[in-house]
């Protein structure tokens, strides 16, 4: 029949018999990318490039990006990289995931070629029809497939090495529609927003440094104004008071370091440990004496400068917390 | 290897193919099957949108024969627009049953996509002007 011949011209094979691929690698080909690459690189001049060290911070680097075919074809190589990492805005991209309809099936001696068109919508998107999938098996024209793969440059053409693909069985087509919808949302919220690691990191670093700096500067400044002795005196007084009340205690390891009795989890752990261990002994069956615990605690770790008062305060606190929890 | 592929198809409403002067040769559209003529190997599709049922498009199904066809079902056609003196018709290259599709949602998403691409092309053109 004439019609059928024409059809075979356009789609070489329509009904593909089940066939096991000889190689498991599936390749998608497209050509003529250079022009596009130059154009899109100049389109986003304000995006700062991320240095290679920081690529992994961008989530798009390690995830399968759901880009439009047109965008994938126009992806330029990431400036400064020799490997197969591409750039969308300033996001580094390695992996892509696509969903589309098979529009062309071609039989070769060793494998099948499939042209795939992305589901519905814009003219841009439908350029997936120009893509070829090799060695997919038992797919027919009109089937919906989903694939994930690694981007690669092959003879100046973009190629996707597919590591997973499959036919999507979707009787209500809801998956297809939601996929289309979510793709735009992803574009608007993630892909189109330039990633700014540098400024992020710098800001974070600055904010970390700032309090220390400002405190030191403050002290220095006040020194100049002869206010330093006053401030130091007030601080010393306050620390003395706190030490006296047992709210803080000194550290032996570092000079000038003080621990908060309230927040020191290590102290509580240590006390609990001693109680558990010693109450099993015959001598302490009815419980340990405070001084015994104090002696033991002082011998361990960094509690050499722990005072009686501080430990008593800690005990009070434990008791109060325990009773609270009992009431609750 | 990447040569000899069919052109990319543009998604459009069934009514648009009939009314407007489309430049695209290949289109993708959704329609409801109302009639089929086995002798001519053509089918008649109408628009699935309410109020646009009068839009009817003849589709030649020679290339996708044998195909699944039940009257009243929804089908998606990717095909070539043929303009002749008798009117516009479509030569189907791919034929897919779309029963169960939420048409309202589908067209909403398509519209969203169109808006997105429009905004993007606007931005690009503005950037070109500035540079």
GROMACS .gro file of C-alpha atoms in nm:
model
  459
    1UNK     CA    1   0.000   0.000   0.000
    2UNK     CA    2   0.132   0.341  -0.092
    3UNK     CA    3   0.049   0.492   0.244
    4UNK     CA    4   0.237   0.228   0.429
    5UNK     CA    5   0.548   0.281   0.221
    6UNK     CA    6   0.541   0.647   0.295
    7UNK     CA    7   0.505   0.566   0.658
    8UNK     CA    8   0.803   0.337   0.646
    9UNK     CA    9   0.996   0.618   0.490
   10UNK     CA   10   0.920   0.841   0.779
   11UNK     CA   11   0.931   0.589   1.060
   12UNK     CA   12   1.125   0.296   0.933
   13UNK     CA   13   0.964   0.043   1.159
   14UNK     CA   14   0.636   0.094   1.331
   15UNK     CA   15   0.581  -0.228   1.515
   16UNK     CA   16   0.903  -0.317   1.683
   17UNK     CA   17   0.949  -0.678   1.780
   18UNK     CA   18   1.081  -0.753   2.123
   19UNK     CA   19   1.456  -0.745   2.110
   20UNK     CA   20   1.731  -0.758   2.365
   21UNK     CA   21   1.987  -0.482   2.318
   22UNK     CA   22   2.338  -0.593   2.231
   23UNK     CA   23   2.494  -0.312   2.428
   24UNK     CA   24   2.333  -0.167   2.733
   25UNK     CA   25   2.451   0.183   2.652
   26UNK     CA   26   2.185   0.403   2.502
   27UNK     CA   27   2.287   0.720   2.328
   28UNK     CA   28   2.096   1.028   2.231
   29UNK     CA   29   2.246   1.240   1.962
   30UNK     CA   30   2.208   1.593   1.848
   31UNK     CA   31   2.434   1.806   1.643
   32UNK     CA   32   2.532   2.166   1.580
   33UNK     CA   33   2.564   2.303   1.927
   34UNK     CA   34   2.846   2.550   1.895
   35UNK     CA   35   2.645   2.847   1.782
   36UNK     CA   36   2.393   2.804   2.057
   37UNK     CA   37   2.663   2.765   2.315
   38UNK     CA   38   2.819   3.098   2.236
   39UNK     CA   39   2.485   3.270   2.242
   40UNK     CA   40   2.362   3.142   2.573
   41UNK     CA   41   2.692   3.214   2.744
   42UNK     CA   42   2.658   3.577   2.651
   43UNK     CA   43   2.292   3.586   2.752
   44UNK     CA   44   2.365   3.562   3.124
   45UNK     CA   45   2.659   3.791   3.178
   46UNK     CA   46   2.564   3.884   3.534
   47UNK     CA   47   2.582   3.529   3.674
   48UNK     CA   48   2.900   3.460   3.865
   49UNK     CA   49   3.067   3.135   3.780
   50UNK     CA   50   3.111   2.892   4.064
   51UNK     CA   51   3.463   2.758   4.114
   52UNK     CA   52   3.501   2.384   4.066
   53UNK     CA   53   3.558   2.326   4.436
   54UNK     CA   54   3.211   2.453   4.520
   55UNK     CA   55   3.012   2.268   4.251
   56UNK     CA   56   2.900   2.003   4.490
   57UNK     CA   57   2.725   2.260   4.704
   58UNK     CA   58   2.478   2.320   4.422
   59UNK     CA   59   2.207   2.054   4.440
   60UNK     CA   60   2.168   2.062   4.064
   61UNK     CA   61   2.514   1.914   4.025
   62UNK     CA   62   2.428   1.576   4.170
   63UNK     CA   63   2.059   1.552   4.078
   64UNK     CA   64   1.886   1.470   3.751
   65UNK     CA   65   1.771   1.802   3.613
   66UNK     CA   66   1.440   1.819   3.439
   67UNK     CA   67   1.536   2.059   3.162
   68UNK     CA   68   1.364   2.128   2.833
   69UNK     CA   69   1.526   1.974   2.528
   70UNK     CA   70   1.595   2.310   2.378
   71UNK     CA   71   1.785   2.411   2.689
   72UNK     CA   72   1.981   2.087   2.696
   73UNK     CA   73   2.086   2.137   2.336
   74UNK     CA   74   2.204   2.486   2.411
   75UNK     CA   75   2.397   2.402   2.726
   76UNK     CA   76   2.755   2.526   2.699
   77UNK     CA   77   3.045   2.353   2.869
   78UNK     CA   78   3.114   2.498   3.211
   79UNK     CA   79   3.387   2.755   3.174
   80UNK     CA   80   3.713   2.621   3.305
   81UNK     CA   81   3.608   2.258   3.312
   82UNK     CA   82   3.732   1.991   3.076
   83UNK     CA   83   3.501   1.723   3.200
   84UNK     CA   84   3.141   1.671   3.096
   85UNK     CA   85   2.988   1.936   3.315
   86UNK     CA   86   2.759   2.186   3.152
   87UNK     CA   87   2.618   2.518   3.255
   88UNK     CA   88   2.264   2.644   3.280
   89UNK     CA   89   2.273   3.002   3.407
   90UNK     CA   90   2.548   2.935   3.658
   91UNK     CA   91   2.435   2.592   3.771
   92UNK     CA   92   2.671   2.304   3.696
   93UNK     CA   93   2.478   2.020   3.532
   94UNK     CA   94   2.581   1.661   3.471
   95UNK     CA   95   2.265   1.454   3.479
   96UNK     CA   96   1.929   1.503   3.309
   97UNK     CA   97   1.594   1.333   3.323
   98UNK     CA   98   1.348   1.344   3.036
   99UNK     CA   99   0.998   1.223   2.962
  100UNK     CA  100   0.858   1.210   2.611
  101UNK     CA  101   0.671   1.033   2.337
  102UNK     CA  102   0.842   0.814   2.083
  103UNK     CA  103   0.788   0.967   1.739
  104UNK     CA  104   1.033   0.780   1.531
  105UNK     CA  105   1.155   0.425   1.528
  106UNK     CA  106   1.429   0.314   1.296
  107UNK     CA  107   1.567  -0.032   1.261
  108UNK     CA  108   1.939  -0.081   1.225
  109UNK     CA  109   2.134  -0.400   1.195
  110UNK     CA  110   2.239  -0.402   1.557
  111UNK     CA  111   2.003  -0.168   1.730
  112UNK     CA  112   1.696   0.049   1.700
  113UNK     CA  113   1.690   0.427   1.677
  114UNK     CA  114   1.406   0.609   1.843
  115UNK     CA  115   1.311   0.973   1.806
  116UNK     CA  116   1.146   1.109   2.116
  117UNK     CA  117   0.919   1.409   2.154
  118UNK     CA  118   0.861   1.565   2.490
  119UNK     CA  119   0.502   1.550   2.601
  120UNK     CA  120   0.287   1.823   2.458
  121UNK     CA  121   0.330   2.194   2.502
  122UNK     CA  122   0.563   2.437   2.337
  123UNK     CA  123   0.753   2.434   2.015
  124UNK     CA  124   1.076   2.462   2.208
  125UNK     CA  125   1.012   2.144   2.389
  126UNK     CA  126   0.923   1.940   2.091
  127UNK     CA  127   1.269   1.957   1.958
  128UNK     CA  128   1.322   1.636   2.144
  129UNK     CA  129   1.196   1.478   1.829
  130UNK     CA  130   1.538   1.540   1.687
  131UNK     CA  131   1.686   1.317   1.951
  132UNK     CA  132   1.768   0.961   1.894
  133UNK     CA  133   1.756   0.681   2.135
  134UNK     CA  134   1.951   0.378   2.039
  135UNK     CA  135   1.891   0.030   2.153
  136UNK     CA  136   1.572   0.081   2.345
  137UNK     CA  137   1.368  -0.228   2.301
  138UNK     CA  138   1.007  -0.301   2.225
  139UNK     CA  139   0.884   0.054   2.208
  140UNK     CA  140   0.626   0.176   1.961
  141UNK     CA  141   0.547   0.512   1.814
  142UNK     CA  142   0.323   0.691   2.059
  143UNK     CA  143   0.465   0.531   2.374
  144UNK     CA  144   0.552   0.751   2.666
  145UNK     CA  145   0.901   0.691   2.800
  146UNK     CA  146   1.103   0.828   3.086
  147UNK     CA  147   1.481   0.830   3.087
  148UNK     CA  148   1.772   0.951   3.294
  149UNK     CA  149   2.124   0.996   3.176
  150UNK     CA  150   2.461   1.158   3.187
  151UNK     CA  151   2.539   1.448   2.955
  152UNK     CA  152   2.839   1.416   2.730
  153UNK     CA  153   2.999   1.589   2.438
  154UNK     CA  154   3.052   1.350   2.147
  155UNK     CA  155   3.204   1.478   1.823
  156UNK     CA  156   3.085   1.829   1.895
  157UNK     CA  157   2.734   1.706   1.958
  158UNK     CA  158   2.542   1.671   2.278
  159UNK     CA  159   2.489   1.313   2.376
  160UNK     CA  160   2.312   1.154   2.668
  161UNK     CA  161   2.434   0.822   2.799
  162UNK     CA  162   2.122   0.676   2.946
  163UNK     CA  163   2.156   0.475   3.263
  164UNK     CA  164   1.789   0.417   3.322
  165UNK     CA  165   1.488   0.421   3.094
  166UNK     CA  166   1.144   0.276   3.087
  167UNK     CA  167   0.800   0.292   2.939
  168UNK     CA  168   0.558   0.490   3.153
  169UNK     CA  169   0.226   0.320   3.199
  170UNK     CA  170  -0.012   0.601   3.276
  171UNK     CA  171  -0.375   0.529   3.189
  172UNK     CA  172  -0.515   0.856   3.325
  173UNK     CA  173  -0.227   1.068   3.194
  174UNK     CA  174  -0.216   1.243   3.527
  175UNK     CA  175   0.153   1.167   3.569
  176UNK     CA  176   0.226   1.327   3.235
  177UNK     CA  177   0.034   1.644   3.315
  178UNK     CA  178   0.176   1.685   3.663
  179UNK     CA  179   0.522   1.625   3.525
  180UNK     CA  180   0.473   1.909   3.278
  181UNK     CA  181   0.341   2.131   3.552
  182UNK     CA  182   0.617   2.055   3.799
  183UNK     CA  183   0.878   2.117   3.533
  184UNK     CA  184   0.772   2.479   3.499
  185UNK     CA  185   0.762   2.519   3.875
  186UNK     CA  186   1.114   2.383   3.898
  187UNK     CA  187   1.228   2.622   3.632
  188UNK     CA  188   1.076   2.920   3.804
  189UNK     CA  189   1.190   2.835   4.154
  190UNK     CA  190   1.522   2.661   4.107
  191UNK     CA  191   1.676   2.653   3.763
  192UNK     CA  192   1.623   3.017   3.671
  193UNK     CA  193   1.748   3.143   4.005
  194UNK     CA  194   2.124   3.193   3.975
  195UNK     CA  195   2.321   3.008   4.238
  196UNK     CA  196   2.536   3.237   4.446
  197UNK     CA  197   2.769   3.029   4.657
  198UNK     CA  198   3.044   3.282   4.687
  199UNK     CA  199   2.846   3.558   4.844
  200UNK     CA  200   2.661   3.305   5.060
  201UNK     CA  201   2.981   3.159   5.195
  202UNK     CA  202   3.148   3.493   5.235
  203UNK     CA  203   2.855   3.628   5.430
  204UNK     CA  204   2.848   3.322   5.651
  205UNK     CA  205   3.220   3.349   5.715
  206UNK     CA  206   3.191   3.717   5.794
  207UNK     CA  207   2.906   3.666   6.036
  208UNK     CA  208   3.113   3.403   6.213
  209UNK     CA  209   3.410   3.627   6.245
  210UNK     CA  210   3.221   3.937   6.336
  211UNK     CA  211   3.136   3.889   6.707
  212UNK     CA  212   3.491   3.803   6.803
  213UNK     CA  213   3.629   4.089   6.607
  214UNK     CA  214   3.382   4.341   6.731
  215UNK     CA  215   3.438   4.241   7.092
  216UNK     CA  216   3.812   4.272   7.055
  217UNK     CA  217   3.778   4.600   6.875
  218UNK     CA  218   3.547   4.721   7.144
  219UNK     CA  219   3.799   4.639   7.411
  220UNK     CA  220   4.077   4.804   7.213
  221UNK     CA  221   3.870   5.111   7.157
  222UNK     CA  222   3.774   5.133   7.519
  223UNK     CA  223   4.139   5.093   7.611
  224UNK     CA  224   4.213   5.407   7.422
  225UNK     CA  225   3.946   5.589   7.607
  226UNK     CA  226   4.069   5.470   7.947
  227UNK     CA  227   3.748   5.276   7.989
  228UNK     CA  228   3.918   4.939   7.968
  229UNK     CA  229   4.007   4.902   8.335
  230UNK     CA  230   3.648   4.971   8.430
  231UNK     CA  231   3.508   4.712   8.190
  232UNK     CA  232   3.764   4.455   8.298
  233UNK     CA  233   3.685   4.520   8.661
  234UNK     CA  234   3.312   4.478   8.601
  235UNK     CA  235   3.368   4.156   8.411
  236UNK     CA  236   3.597   4.019   8.683
  237UNK     CA  237   3.343   4.109   8.948
  238UNK     CA  238   3.066   3.938   8.758
  239UNK     CA  239   3.270   3.623   8.705
  240UNK     CA  240   3.364   3.616   9.073
  241UNK     CA  241   2.999   3.640   9.166
  242UNK     CA  242   2.900   3.364   8.929
  243UNK     CA  243   3.181   3.142   9.054
  244UNK     CA  244   3.074   3.204   9.410
  245UNK     CA  245   2.718   3.109   9.333
  246UNK     CA  246   2.831   2.801   9.144
  247UNK     CA  247   2.670   2.900   8.815
  248UNK     CA  248   3.000   2.859   8.634
  249UNK     CA  249   3.328   2.682   8.702
  250UNK     CA  250   3.678   2.714   8.569
  251UNK     CA  251   3.848   2.490   8.322
  252UNK     CA  252   4.192   2.358   8.398
  253UNK     CA  253   4.293   2.294   8.041
  254UNK     CA  254   4.248   2.643   7.902
  255UNK     CA  255   4.329   2.949   8.096
  256UNK     CA  256   4.037   3.185   8.124
  257UNK     CA  257   3.780   2.936   7.996
  258UNK     CA  258   3.471   2.893   8.211
  259UNK     CA  259   3.203   2.626   8.184
  260UNK     CA  260   2.837   2.684   8.246
  261UNK     CA  261   2.719   2.446   8.517
  262UNK     CA  262   2.369   2.446   8.372
  263UNK     CA  263   2.468   2.357   8.020
  264UNK     CA  264   2.748   2.113   8.090
  265UNK     CA  265   2.616   1.779   7.974
  266UNK     CA  266   2.947   1.609   8.037
  267UNK     CA  267   2.919   1.680   8.411
  268UNK     CA  268   2.575   1.526   8.434
  269UNK     CA  269   2.689   1.223   8.238
  270UNK     CA  270   2.989   1.182   8.463
  271UNK     CA  271   2.784   1.205   8.783
  272UNK     CA  272   2.528   0.956   8.652
  273UNK     CA  273   2.805   0.722   8.551
  274UNK     CA  274   2.965   0.736   8.896
  275UNK     CA  275   2.634   0.675   9.069
  276UNK     CA  276   2.550   0.379   8.849
  277UNK     CA  277   2.891   0.226   8.892
  278UNK     CA  278   2.942   0.281   9.265
  279UNK     CA  279   2.592   0.202   9.387
  280UNK     CA  280   2.646  -0.158   9.281
  281UNK     CA  281   2.925  -0.188   9.536
  282UNK     CA  282   2.834  -0.327   9.879
  283UNK     CA  283   2.974  -0.028  10.057
  284UNK     CA  284   2.746   0.220   9.882
  285UNK     CA  285   2.427   0.015   9.861
  286UNK     CA  286   2.226   0.291  10.028
  287UNK     CA  287   2.369   0.559   9.801
  288UNK     CA  288   2.693   0.754   9.780
  289UNK     CA  289   2.791   1.045   9.992
  290UNK     CA  290   2.815   1.385   9.824
  291UNK     CA  291   3.182   1.416   9.905
  292UNK     CA  292   3.257   1.077   9.752
  293UNK     CA  293   3.098   1.187   9.424
  294UNK     CA  294   3.279   1.518   9.442
  295UNK     CA  295   3.612   1.344   9.490
  296UNK     CA  296   3.554   1.113   9.197
  297UNK     CA  297   3.429   1.385   8.967
  298UNK     CA  298   3.726   1.605   9.040
  299UNK     CA  299   3.961   1.329   8.930
  300UNK     CA  300   3.816   1.296   8.585
  301UNK     CA  301   3.844   1.494   8.263
  302UNK     CA  302   3.836   1.870   8.293
  303UNK     CA  303   3.657   1.909   8.626
  304UNK     CA  304   3.965   1.965   8.844
  305UNK     CA  305   3.858   2.321   8.922
  306UNK     CA  306   3.498   2.229   9.001
  307UNK     CA  307   3.389   2.378   9.331
  308UNK     CA  308   3.164   2.230   9.601
  309UNK     CA  309   2.910   2.500   9.536
  310UNK     CA  310   2.898   2.437   9.166
  311UNK     CA  311   2.838   2.066   9.213
  312UNK     CA  312   2.573   2.133   9.474
  313UNK     CA  313   2.407   2.373   9.234
  314UNK     CA  314   2.418   2.111   8.962
  315UNK     CA  315   2.261   1.855   9.197
  316UNK     CA  316   1.983   2.095   9.285
  317UNK     CA  317   1.918   2.141   8.917
  318UNK     CA  318   1.910   1.768   8.845
  319UNK     CA  319   1.666   1.720   9.131
  320UNK     CA  320   1.443   2.002   9.015
  321UNK     CA  321   1.438   1.869   8.660
  322UNK     CA  322   1.361   1.520   8.779
  323UNK     CA  323   1.070   1.634   8.991
  324UNK     CA  324   0.945   1.839   8.698
  325UNK     CA  325   0.949   1.538   8.474
  326UNK     CA  326   0.776   1.333   8.743
  327UNK     CA  327   0.495   1.585   8.768
  328UNK     CA  328   0.453   1.586   8.399
  329UNK     CA  329   2.264   0.947   1.288
  330UNK     CA  330   2.064   1.239   1.393
  331UNK     CA  331   1.941   1.318   1.046
  332UNK     CA  332   1.616   1.244   0.873
  333UNK     CA  333   1.411   1.311   1.181
  334UNK     CA  334   1.061   1.452   1.160
  335UNK     CA  335   1.023   1.819   1.237
  336UNK     CA  336   0.922   1.921   1.584
  337UNK     CA  337   0.548   1.946   1.638
  338UNK     CA  338   0.374   2.244   1.791
  339UNK     CA  339   0.100   2.186   2.042
  340UNK     CA  340  -0.215   2.372   1.951
  341UNK     CA  341  -0.588   2.359   2.001
  342UNK     CA  342  -0.786   2.184   1.735
  343UNK     CA  343  -0.975   2.503   1.657
  344UNK     CA  344  -0.652   2.693   1.597
  345UNK     CA  345  -0.551   2.467   1.312
  346UNK     CA  346  -0.874   2.547   1.129
  347UNK     CA  347  -0.901   2.917   1.204
  348UNK     CA  348  -0.558   3.072   1.207
  349UNK     CA  349  -0.297   3.080   0.939
  350UNK     CA  350  -0.057   2.841   1.103
  351UNK     CA  351   0.289   2.839   0.961
  352UNK     CA  352   0.385   2.520   1.136
  353UNK     CA  353   0.378   2.213   0.926
  354UNK     CA  354   0.371   1.967   1.209
  355UNK     CA  355   0.127   2.003   1.494
  356UNK     CA  356   0.014   1.810   1.797
  357UNK     CA  357  -0.347   1.828   1.895
  358UNK     CA  358  -0.610   1.653   2.099
  359UNK     CA  359  -0.954   1.569   1.966
  360UNK     CA  360  -1.258   1.352   2.021
  361UNK     CA  361  -1.334   1.093   1.757
  362UNK     CA  362  -1.684   1.135   1.609
  363UNK     CA  363  -1.676   0.958   1.279
  364UNK     CA  364  -1.455   0.727   1.081
  365UNK     CA  365  -1.451   0.649   0.712
  366UNK     CA  366  -1.281   0.319   0.634
  367UNK     CA  367  -1.284   0.363   0.256
  368UNK     CA  368  -1.104   0.697   0.254
  369UNK     CA  369  -0.902   0.603   0.562
  370UNK     CA  370  -0.997   0.925   0.734
  371UNK     CA  371  -1.146   1.007   1.071
  372UNK     CA  372  -1.327   1.313   1.200
  373UNK     CA  373  -1.210   1.477   1.523
  374UNK     CA  374  -1.386   1.749   1.720
  375UNK     CA  375  -1.252   1.984   1.980
  376UNK     CA  376  -1.282   1.847   2.335
  377UNK     CA  377  -1.342   2.194   2.479
  378UNK     CA  378  -1.700   2.273   2.569
  379UNK     CA  379  -1.860   2.518   2.330
  380UNK     CA  380  -1.613   2.444   2.051
  381UNK     CA  381  -1.769   2.118   1.937
  382UNK     CA  382  -1.840   2.268   1.595
  383UNK     CA  383  -1.468   2.268   1.514
  384UNK     CA  384  -1.418   1.954   1.311
  385UNK     CA  385  -1.097   1.836   1.156
  386UNK     CA  386  -1.047   1.558   0.904
  387UNK     CA  387  -0.748   1.341   0.981
  388UNK     CA  388  -0.595   1.098   0.738
  389UNK     CA  389  -0.490   0.784   0.921
  390UNK     CA  390  -0.324   0.599   0.634
  391UNK     CA  391   0.014   0.615   0.801
  392UNK     CA  392  -0.093   0.482   1.138
  393UNK     CA  393  -0.309   0.200   1.009
  394UNK     CA  394  -0.409  -0.032   1.180
  395UNK     CA  395  -0.501   0.184   1.475
  396UNK     CA  396  -0.725   0.173   1.776
  397UNK     CA  397  -1.042   0.375   1.723
  398UNK     CA  398  -1.358   0.385   1.925
  399UNK     CA  399  -1.608   0.662   1.865
  400UNK     CA  400  -1.634   0.908   2.152
  401UNK     CA  401  -1.280   0.852   2.279
  402UNK     CA  402  -1.011   1.115   2.311
  403UNK     CA  403  -0.703   1.089   2.089
  404UNK     CA  404  -0.382   1.277   2.052
  405UNK     CA  405  -0.251   1.320   1.701
  406UNK     CA  406   0.093   1.431   1.593
  407UNK     CA  407   0.080   1.509   1.229
  408UNK     CA  408   0.136   1.716   0.923
  409UNK     CA  409  -0.103   1.995   0.821
  410UNK     CA  410  -0.222   1.970   0.462
  411UNK     CA  411  -0.393   2.271   0.315
  412UNK     CA  412  -0.599   2.219   0.004
  413UNK     CA  413  -0.892   2.382  -0.168
  414UNK     CA  414  -1.132   2.155   0.017
  415UNK     CA  415  -1.007   2.274   0.352
  416UNK     CA  416  -0.746   2.199   0.613
  417UNK     CA  417  -0.676   1.841   0.703
  418UNK     CA  418  -0.418   1.653   0.902
  419UNK     CA  419  -0.204   1.354   0.814
  420UNK     CA  420  -0.146   1.161   1.132
  421UNK     CA  421   0.203   1.035   1.207
  422UNK     CA  422   0.135   0.925   1.561
  423UNK     CA  423  -0.193   0.821   1.712
  424UNK     CA  424  -0.238   0.789   2.085
  425UNK     CA  425  -0.543   0.725   2.300
  426UNK     CA  426  -0.581   0.990   2.569
  427UNK     CA  427  -0.890   0.863   2.751
  428UNK     CA  428  -0.887   0.960   3.116
  429UNK     CA  429  -0.699   1.282   3.057
  430UNK     CA  430  -0.807   1.579   3.263
  431UNK     CA  431  -0.855   1.819   2.973
  432UNK     CA  432  -0.899   2.125   3.190
  433UNK     CA  433  -0.573   2.057   3.374
  434UNK     CA  434  -0.396   1.978   3.052
  435UNK     CA  435  -0.487   2.303   2.882
  436UNK     CA  436  -0.408   2.494   3.199
  437UNK     CA  437  -0.058   2.349   3.203
  438UNK     CA  438  -0.014   2.418   2.833
  439UNK     CA  439  -0.118   2.777   2.891
  440UNK     CA  440   0.126   2.803   3.183
  441UNK     CA  441   0.403   2.679   2.963
  442UNK     CA  442   0.319   2.928   2.691
  443UNK     CA  443   0.322   3.209   2.947
  444UNK     CA  444   0.654   3.093   3.083
  445UNK     CA  445   0.818   3.080   2.743
  446UNK     CA  446   0.673   3.415   2.652
  447UNK     CA  447   0.814   3.574   2.966
  448UNK     CA  448   1.149   3.413   2.897
  449UNK     CA  449   1.167   3.535   2.539
  450UNK     CA  450   1.069   3.881   2.662
  451UNK     CA  451   1.355   3.876   2.911
  452UNK     CA  452   1.598   3.759   2.645
  453UNK     CA  453   1.494   4.029   2.402
  454UNK     CA  454   1.534   4.290   2.675
  455UNK     CA  455   1.881   4.161   2.758
  456UNK     CA  456   1.974   4.177   2.390
  457UNK     CA  457   1.859   4.536   2.374
  458UNK     CA  458   2.067   4.634   2.676
  459UNK     CA  459   2.380   4.466   2.548
   0.00000   0.00000   0.00000
